[in-house]
XYZ file of C-alpha atoms in Angstrom:
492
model
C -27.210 12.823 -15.706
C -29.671 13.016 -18.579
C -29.382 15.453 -21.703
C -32.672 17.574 -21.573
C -33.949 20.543 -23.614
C -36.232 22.417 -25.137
C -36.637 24.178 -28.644
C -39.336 26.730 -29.354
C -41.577 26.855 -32.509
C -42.975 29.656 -34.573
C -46.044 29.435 -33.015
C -44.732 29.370 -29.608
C -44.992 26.037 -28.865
C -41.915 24.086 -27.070
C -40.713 20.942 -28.435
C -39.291 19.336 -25.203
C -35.887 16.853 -25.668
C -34.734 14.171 -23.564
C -32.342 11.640 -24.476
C -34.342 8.606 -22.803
C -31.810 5.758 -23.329
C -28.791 7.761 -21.990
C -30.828 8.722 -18.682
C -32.335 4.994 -18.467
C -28.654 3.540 -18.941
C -27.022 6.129 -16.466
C -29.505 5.534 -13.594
C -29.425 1.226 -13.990
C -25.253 1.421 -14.188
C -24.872 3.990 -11.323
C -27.398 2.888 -8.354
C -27.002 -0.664 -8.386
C -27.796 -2.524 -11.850
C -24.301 -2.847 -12.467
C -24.296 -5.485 -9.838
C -27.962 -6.679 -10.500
C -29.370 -5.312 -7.082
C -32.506 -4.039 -7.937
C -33.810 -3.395 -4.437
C -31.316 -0.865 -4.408
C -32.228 0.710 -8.346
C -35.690 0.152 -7.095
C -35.253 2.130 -3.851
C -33.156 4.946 -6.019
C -36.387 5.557 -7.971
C -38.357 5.683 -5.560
C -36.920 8.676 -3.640
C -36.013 10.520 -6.873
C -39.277 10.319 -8.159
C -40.373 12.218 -5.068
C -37.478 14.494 -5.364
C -38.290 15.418 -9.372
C -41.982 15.562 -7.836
C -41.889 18.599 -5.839
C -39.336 20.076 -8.236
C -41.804 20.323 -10.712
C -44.776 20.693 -8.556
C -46.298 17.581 -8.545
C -46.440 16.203 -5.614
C -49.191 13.698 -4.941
C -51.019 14.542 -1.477
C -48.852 15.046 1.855
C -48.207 12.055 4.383
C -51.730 12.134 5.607
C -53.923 12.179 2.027
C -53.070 11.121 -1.237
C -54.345 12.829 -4.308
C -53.029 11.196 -7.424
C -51.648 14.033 -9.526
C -50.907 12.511 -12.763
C -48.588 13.865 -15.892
C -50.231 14.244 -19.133
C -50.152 16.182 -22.046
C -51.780 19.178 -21.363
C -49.292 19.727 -18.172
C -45.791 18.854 -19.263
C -43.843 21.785 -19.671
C -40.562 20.803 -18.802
C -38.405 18.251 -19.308
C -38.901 17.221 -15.704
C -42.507 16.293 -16.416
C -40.884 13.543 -18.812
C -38.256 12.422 -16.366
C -41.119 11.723 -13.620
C -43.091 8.946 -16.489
C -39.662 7.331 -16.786
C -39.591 7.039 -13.172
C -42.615 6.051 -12.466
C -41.843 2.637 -15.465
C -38.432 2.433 -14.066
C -39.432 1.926 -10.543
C -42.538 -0.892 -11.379
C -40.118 -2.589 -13.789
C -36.850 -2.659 -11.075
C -39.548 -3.981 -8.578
C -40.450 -6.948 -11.208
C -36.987 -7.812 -11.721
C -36.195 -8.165 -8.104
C -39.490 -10.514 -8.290
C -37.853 -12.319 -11.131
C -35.049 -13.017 -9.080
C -37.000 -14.503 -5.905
C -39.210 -16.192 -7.949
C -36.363 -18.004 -9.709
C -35.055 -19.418 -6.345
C -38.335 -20.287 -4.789
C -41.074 -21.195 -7.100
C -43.721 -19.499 -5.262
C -46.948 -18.708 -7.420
C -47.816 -15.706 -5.863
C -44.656 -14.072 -6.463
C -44.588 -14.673 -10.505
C -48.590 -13.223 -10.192
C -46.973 -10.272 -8.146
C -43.926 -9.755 -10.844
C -47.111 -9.643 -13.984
C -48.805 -7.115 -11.736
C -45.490 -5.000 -11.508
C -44.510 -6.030 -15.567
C -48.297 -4.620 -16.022
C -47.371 -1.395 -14.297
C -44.197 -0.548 -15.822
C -45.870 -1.184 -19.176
C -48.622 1.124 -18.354
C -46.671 3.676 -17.133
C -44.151 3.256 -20.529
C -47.617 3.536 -22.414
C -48.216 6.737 -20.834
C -44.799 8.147 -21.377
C -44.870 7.326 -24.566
C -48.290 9.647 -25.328
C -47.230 12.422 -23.632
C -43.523 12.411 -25.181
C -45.807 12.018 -28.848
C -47.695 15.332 -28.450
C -44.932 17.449 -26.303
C -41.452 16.142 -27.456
C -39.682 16.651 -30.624
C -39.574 13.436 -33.063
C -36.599 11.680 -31.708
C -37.385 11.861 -28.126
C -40.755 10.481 -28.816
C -39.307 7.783 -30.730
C -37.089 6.942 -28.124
C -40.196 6.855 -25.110
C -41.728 4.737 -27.744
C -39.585 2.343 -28.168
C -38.389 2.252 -24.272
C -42.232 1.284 -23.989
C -41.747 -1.331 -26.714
C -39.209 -2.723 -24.519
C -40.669 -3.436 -21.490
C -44.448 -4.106 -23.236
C -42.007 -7.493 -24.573
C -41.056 -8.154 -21.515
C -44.750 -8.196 -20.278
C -45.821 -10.341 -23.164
C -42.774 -12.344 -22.751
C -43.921 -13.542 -19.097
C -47.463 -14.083 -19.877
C -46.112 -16.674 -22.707
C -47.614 -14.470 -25.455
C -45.242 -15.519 -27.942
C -46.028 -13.551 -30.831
C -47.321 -10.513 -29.613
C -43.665 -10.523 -27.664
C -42.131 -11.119 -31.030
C -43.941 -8.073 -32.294
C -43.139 -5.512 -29.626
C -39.530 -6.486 -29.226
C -39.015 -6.937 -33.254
C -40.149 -3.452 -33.529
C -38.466 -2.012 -30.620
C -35.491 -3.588 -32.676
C -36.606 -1.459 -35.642
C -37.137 1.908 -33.981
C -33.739 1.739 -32.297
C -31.722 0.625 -34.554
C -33.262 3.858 -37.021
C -32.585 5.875 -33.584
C -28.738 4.461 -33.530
C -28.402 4.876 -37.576
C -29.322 9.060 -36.904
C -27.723 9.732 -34.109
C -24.203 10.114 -32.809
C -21.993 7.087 -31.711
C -23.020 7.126 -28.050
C -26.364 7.233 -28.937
C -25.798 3.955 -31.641
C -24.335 2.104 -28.897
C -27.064 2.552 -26.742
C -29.688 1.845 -29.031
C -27.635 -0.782 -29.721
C -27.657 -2.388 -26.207
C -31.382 -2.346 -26.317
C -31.281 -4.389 -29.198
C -28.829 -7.179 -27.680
C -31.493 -7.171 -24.844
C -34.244 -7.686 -26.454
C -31.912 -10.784 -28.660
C -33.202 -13.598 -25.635
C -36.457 -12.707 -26.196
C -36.705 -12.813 -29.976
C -34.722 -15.676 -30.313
C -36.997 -17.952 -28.006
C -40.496 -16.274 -29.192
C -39.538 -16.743 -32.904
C -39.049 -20.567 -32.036
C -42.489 -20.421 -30.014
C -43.660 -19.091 -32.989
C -42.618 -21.659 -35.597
C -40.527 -19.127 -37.159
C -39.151 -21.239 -39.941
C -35.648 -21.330 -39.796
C -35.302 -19.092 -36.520
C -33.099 -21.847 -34.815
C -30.298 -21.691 -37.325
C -30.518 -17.230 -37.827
C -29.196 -15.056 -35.567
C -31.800 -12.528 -33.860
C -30.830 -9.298 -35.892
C -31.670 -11.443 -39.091
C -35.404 -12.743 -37.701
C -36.021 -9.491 -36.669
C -35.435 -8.066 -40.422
C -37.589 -11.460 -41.413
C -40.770 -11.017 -39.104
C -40.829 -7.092 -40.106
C -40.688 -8.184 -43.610
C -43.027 -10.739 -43.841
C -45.520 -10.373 -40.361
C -45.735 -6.694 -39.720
C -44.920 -4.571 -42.818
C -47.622 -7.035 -44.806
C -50.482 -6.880 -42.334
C -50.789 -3.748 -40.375
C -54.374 -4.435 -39.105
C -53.127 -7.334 -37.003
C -49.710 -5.677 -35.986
C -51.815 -2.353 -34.971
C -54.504 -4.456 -32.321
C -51.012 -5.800 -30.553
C -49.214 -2.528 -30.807
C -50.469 1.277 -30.325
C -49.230 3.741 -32.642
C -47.807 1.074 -35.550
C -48.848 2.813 -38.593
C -47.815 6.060 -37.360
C -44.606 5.396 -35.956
C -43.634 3.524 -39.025
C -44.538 6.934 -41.041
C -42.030 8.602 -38.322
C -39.213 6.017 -38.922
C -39.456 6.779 -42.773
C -39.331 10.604 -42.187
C -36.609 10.484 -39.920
C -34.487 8.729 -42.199
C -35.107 11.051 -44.673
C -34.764 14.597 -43.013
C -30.990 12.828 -41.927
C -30.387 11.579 -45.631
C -30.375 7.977 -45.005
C -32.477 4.796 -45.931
C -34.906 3.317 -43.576
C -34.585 0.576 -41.782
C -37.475 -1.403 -43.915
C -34.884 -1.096 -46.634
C -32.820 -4.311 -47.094
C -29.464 -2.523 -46.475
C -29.075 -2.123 -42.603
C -29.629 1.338 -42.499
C -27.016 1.723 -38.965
C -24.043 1.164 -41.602
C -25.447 2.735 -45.133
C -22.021 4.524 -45.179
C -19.613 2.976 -46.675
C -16.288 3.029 -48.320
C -15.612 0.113 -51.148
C -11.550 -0.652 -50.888
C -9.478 -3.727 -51.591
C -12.591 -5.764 -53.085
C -14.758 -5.314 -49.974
C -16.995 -2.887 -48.270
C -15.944 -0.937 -44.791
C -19.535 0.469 -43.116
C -20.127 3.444 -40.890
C -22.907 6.107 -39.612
C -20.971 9.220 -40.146
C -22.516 10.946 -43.333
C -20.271 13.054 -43.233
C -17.037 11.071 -43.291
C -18.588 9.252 -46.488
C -19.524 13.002 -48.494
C -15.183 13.904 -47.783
C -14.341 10.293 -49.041
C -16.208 10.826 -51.773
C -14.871 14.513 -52.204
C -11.283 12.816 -52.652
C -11.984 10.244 -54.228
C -13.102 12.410 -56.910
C -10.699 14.827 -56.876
C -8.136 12.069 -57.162
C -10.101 10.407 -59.590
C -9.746 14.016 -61.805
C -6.174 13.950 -61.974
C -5.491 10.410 -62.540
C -7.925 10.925 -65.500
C -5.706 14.153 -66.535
C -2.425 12.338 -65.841
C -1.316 15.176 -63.652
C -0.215 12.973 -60.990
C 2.656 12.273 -63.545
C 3.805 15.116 -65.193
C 6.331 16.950 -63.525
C 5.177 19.895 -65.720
C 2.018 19.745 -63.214
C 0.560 22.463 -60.877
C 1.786 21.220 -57.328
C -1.252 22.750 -56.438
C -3.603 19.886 -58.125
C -1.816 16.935 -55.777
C -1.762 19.389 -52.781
C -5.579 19.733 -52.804
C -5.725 15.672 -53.229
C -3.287 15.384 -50.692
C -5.442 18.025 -48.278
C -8.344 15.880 -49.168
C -7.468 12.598 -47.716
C -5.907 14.276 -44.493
C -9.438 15.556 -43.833
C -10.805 11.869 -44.133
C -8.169 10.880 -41.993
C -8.766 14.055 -39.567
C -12.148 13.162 -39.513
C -11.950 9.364 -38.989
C -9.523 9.846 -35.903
C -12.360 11.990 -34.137
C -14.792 9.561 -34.919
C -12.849 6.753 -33.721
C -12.379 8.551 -30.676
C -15.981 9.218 -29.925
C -16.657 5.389 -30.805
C -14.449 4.010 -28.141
C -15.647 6.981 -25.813
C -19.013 5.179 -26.113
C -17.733 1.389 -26.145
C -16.355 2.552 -22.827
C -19.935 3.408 -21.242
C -21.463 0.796 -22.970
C -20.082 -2.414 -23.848
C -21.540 -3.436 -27.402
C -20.370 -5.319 -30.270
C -21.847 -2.603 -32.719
C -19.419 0.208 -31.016
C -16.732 -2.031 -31.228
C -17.271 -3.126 -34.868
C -17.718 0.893 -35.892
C -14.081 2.093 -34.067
C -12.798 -1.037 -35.926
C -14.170 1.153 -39.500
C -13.215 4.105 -38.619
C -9.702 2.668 -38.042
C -9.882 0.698 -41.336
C -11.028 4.404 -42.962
C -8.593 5.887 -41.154
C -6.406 3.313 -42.689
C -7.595 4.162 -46.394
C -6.765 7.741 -45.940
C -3.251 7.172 -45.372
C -2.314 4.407 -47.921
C -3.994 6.946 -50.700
C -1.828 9.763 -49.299
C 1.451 8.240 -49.385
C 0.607 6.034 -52.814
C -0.230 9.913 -54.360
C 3.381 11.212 -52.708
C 5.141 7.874 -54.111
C 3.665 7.794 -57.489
C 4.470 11.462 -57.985
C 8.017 11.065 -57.110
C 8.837 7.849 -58.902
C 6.870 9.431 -62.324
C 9.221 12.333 -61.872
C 12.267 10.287 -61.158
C 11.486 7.827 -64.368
C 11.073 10.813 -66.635
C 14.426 12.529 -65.571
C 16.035 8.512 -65.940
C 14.512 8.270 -69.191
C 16.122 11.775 -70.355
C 19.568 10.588 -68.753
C 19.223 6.925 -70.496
C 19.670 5.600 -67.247
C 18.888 1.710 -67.361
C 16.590 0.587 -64.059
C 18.577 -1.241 -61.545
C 18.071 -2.753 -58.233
C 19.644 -0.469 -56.009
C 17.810 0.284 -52.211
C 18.671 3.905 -52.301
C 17.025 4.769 -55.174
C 13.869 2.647 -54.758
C 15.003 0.278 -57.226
C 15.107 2.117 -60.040
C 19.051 2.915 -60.630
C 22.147 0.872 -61.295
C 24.894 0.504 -58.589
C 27.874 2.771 -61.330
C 25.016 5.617 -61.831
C 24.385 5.795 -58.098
C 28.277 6.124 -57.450
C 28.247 8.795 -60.431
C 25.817 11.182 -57.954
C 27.496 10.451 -54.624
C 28.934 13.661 -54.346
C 25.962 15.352 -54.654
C 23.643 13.591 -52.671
C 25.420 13.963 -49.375
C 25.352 17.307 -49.810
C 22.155 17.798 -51.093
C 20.433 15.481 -48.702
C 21.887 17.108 -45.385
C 21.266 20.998 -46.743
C 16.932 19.605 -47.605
C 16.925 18.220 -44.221
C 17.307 20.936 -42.394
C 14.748 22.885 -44.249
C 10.804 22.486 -44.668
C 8.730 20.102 -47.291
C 8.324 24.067 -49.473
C 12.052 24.804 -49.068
C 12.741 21.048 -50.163
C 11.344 21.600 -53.075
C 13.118 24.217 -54.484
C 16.700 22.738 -53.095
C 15.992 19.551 -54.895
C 15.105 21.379 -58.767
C 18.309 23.740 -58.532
C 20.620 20.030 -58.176
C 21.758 18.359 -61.495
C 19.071 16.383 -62.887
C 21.117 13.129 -61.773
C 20.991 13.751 -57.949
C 16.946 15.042 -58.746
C 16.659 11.405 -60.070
C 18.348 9.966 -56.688
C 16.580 12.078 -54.321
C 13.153 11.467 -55.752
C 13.218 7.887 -55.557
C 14.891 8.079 -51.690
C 12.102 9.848 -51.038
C 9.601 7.434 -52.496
C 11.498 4.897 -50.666
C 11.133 6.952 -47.289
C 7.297 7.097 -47.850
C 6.939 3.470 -48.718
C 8.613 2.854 -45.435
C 6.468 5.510 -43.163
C 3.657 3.835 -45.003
C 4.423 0.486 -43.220
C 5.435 2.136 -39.965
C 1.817 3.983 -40.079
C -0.371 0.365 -41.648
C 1.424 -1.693 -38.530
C 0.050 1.071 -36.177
C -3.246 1.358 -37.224
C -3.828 -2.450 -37.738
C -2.852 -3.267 -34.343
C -5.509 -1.432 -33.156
C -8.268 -3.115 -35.543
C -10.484 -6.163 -34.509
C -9.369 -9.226 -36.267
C -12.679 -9.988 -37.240
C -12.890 -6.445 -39.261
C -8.914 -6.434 -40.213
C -9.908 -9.740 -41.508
C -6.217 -11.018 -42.979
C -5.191 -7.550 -43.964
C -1.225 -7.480 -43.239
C 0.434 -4.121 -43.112
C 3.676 -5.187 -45.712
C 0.678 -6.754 -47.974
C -0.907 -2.773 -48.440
C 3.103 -1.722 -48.830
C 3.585 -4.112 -51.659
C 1.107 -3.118 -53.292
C 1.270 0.554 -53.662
C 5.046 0.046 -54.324
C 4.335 -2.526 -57.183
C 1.520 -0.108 -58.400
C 3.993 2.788 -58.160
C 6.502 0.930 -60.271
């Protein structure tokens, strides 16, 4: 169920891994959160942690004496070792849930002392998870324990009506996993990013406890950025009695950032989306670093020979527009896998974040193919005007030759295009090629713009498939004959 590892050091030392979140979110959905029974979840922890117990040999006591046999940094070897502290939280905090619950219905004292008592528990045993994962797992795993401890340390807080100590924990449970989600791959963002949309109630409601000003009319995301701004990043004395570990985890959020070559999350920019790709006056964010190094690779390289004015001389190397042209197909190679993963990971976990990053990958995906075909368009309608202007042929408004020739001069090449169109289309795009330069240069004209006209038309086929796929919120008022406009009245 979970994803653990181990990676060895020079020295000999193993770093353990153990993708907290994805364990934590696979246990809840598969015994019994998924239809809020926590008895059950509860009950499922329970014998586990016995089971993981004598798998790694250590069990506490036999049926007649307990001997409490506790994990801590000097024995965990194994990822087990970590698997038993999450456990050990999961099972208090399932058990103060289910207290929740019957305290909700009946009112009765006791039971809301009972569900601090377990809240308490689960917080201490998050505490403890989160040292041990700090001196025997590598940096994101510990990252990860710490901010699963952040979670339910809000929680605690929360209940006892500590408003802005709750604030604090959850605000910078916020922080770490959103720099966890802005690092990681997209099933890990959406994850982090359903910690953050739990944790929303509670900063919402402690931020108006608080006397946040203005925290009634922002949405949570935004007072989160605001508190860390202005409570926590200015005064890490106070921030450090309420929370363990502050001034060293923020040095671990900064460093983490940097060995992946993004910003951190203190920055202003929200450091999930730094990547980004500026088209049609707006900006279209993602996480994939890599996706935004190949946009910028073609953007370049298309940048080049629009600068040379290669893309309209038919004198040209072919080769120039075919490594443009190979370019973009990578972006859109690349944006198709990523959508994929994205909606792999909206389907095991339901968050707006996934959903808003397929929706960019789409709209990337979307990029890539308007710049390929507006490239193959402009390249045959430069090539087709220069052979019109050699011929003195006067633009007209004929369909079959994208506008560009009069009815008389398209009747004058009739005879050759029939025959030149049927003996290109039974050969390749290279064989194409060289049919169309042995024709007169009349039926070049005529086949050059068809073809610019066939493009413009796969363009639209190709925007109306990708758009209906989009969000409306991120395809925003984008219409697919509004992108084919344009690159035909650019290509004119």
């Amino acid at each position: 169920m979970s994803q653990t590892g181990s990676k060895v050091h020079g020295g000999g030392q193993k770093e353990l891994g153990f993708d907290v979140f994805s364990y934590v979110h696979d246990s809840r959905q598969t015994y019994g959160l998924r239809a809020q029974e926590y008895t059950r979840y509860r009950r499922y922890c329970a014998h586990h942690l016995r089971t993981v117990r004598k798998s790694a040999k250590m069990t506490q006591g036999t049926s007649k004496a307990y001997s409490k046999n506790d994990v801590t940094a000097e024995v965990a070897s194994t990822p087990e070792h970590i698997e038993i502290l999450v456990l050990e939280a999961e099972r208090a905090w399932a058990y103060a849930m289910d207290l929740r619950e019957l305290y909700s219905r009946t009112e009765e004292p006791r039971q809301r002392y009972h569900l601090i008592r377990r809240l308490r528990a689960a917080s201490k045993a998050g505490e403890q998870l989160a040292a041990v994962a700090g001196s025997v797992c590598n940096q994101r795993t510990s990252l990860s324990c710490y901010a699963y401890w952040l979670q339910i340390r809000a929680q605690l807080h929360f209940e006892l009506e500590e408003w802005e100590a709750a604030l604090d924990c959850a605000v910078f449970c916020c922080v770490v996993s959103k720099q966890l989600g802005a690092t990681g791959s997209s099933q890990q963002q959406a994850l982090a990013h359903s910690v953050i949309e739990n944790l929303d109630p509670i900063v919402r409601l402690a931020a108006y406890q608080v006397r946040m000003d203005g925290a009634q009319q922002l949405q949570p995301s935004a007072i989160a950025s605001q508190w860390y701004t202005l409570h926590m990043k200015n005064d890490p004395e106070r921030v450090g009695r309420v929370i363990d570990w502050f001034a060293t985890v923020d040095v671990s959020l900064k460093l983490l950032g940097a060995s992946n070559d993004g910003q951190s999350v203190s920055d202003e920019q929200d450091a999930s989306f730094e990547n980004g790709l500026q088209w049609r006056g707006g900006r279209v964010s993602f996480t994939n670093s890599a996706l935004s190094s190949q946009i910028e690779n073609a953007e370049a390289q298309l940048s080049q020979i629009i600068d040379d004015k290669a893309l309209f001389r038919t004198d040209a190397p072919d080769a120039l527009v075919k490594d443009v042209s190979s370019s973009f197909k990578k972006v859109g190679k690349t944006a198709r896998s990523c959508v994929a993963d994205a909606l792999a990971a909206s389907a095991k976990v339901g968050s707006a974040a996934t959903d808003k990053l397929s929706s960019a990958y789409l709209l990337v995906e979307l990029y890539s193919i308007c710049a390929l075909h507006a490239v193959a368009v402009n390249r045959y309608v430069q090539q087709a005007d220069k052979i019109a202007a050699a011929l003195n042929v006067a633009p007209g408004d004929s369909d079959t030759s994208f506008g560009k020739t009069s009815g008389a001069a398209n009747m004058w090449f009739a005879g050759d295009i029939e025959a030149a169109s049927s003996a290109c289309g039974q050969t390749k795009n290279t064989a194409k090629k060289v049919a169309i330069d042995r024709l007169a240069q009349g039926t070049q004209m005529v086949l050059l713009y068809d073809m610019a006209r066939k493009s413009i038309e796969q363009l639209g086929a190709a925007c109306s498939r990708v758009l209906a796929r989009v969000s409306p919120s991120a395809g925003g008022s984008v219409y697919a004959q509004q992108i084919v406009d344009e690159v035909a009245t650019a290509s004119l």
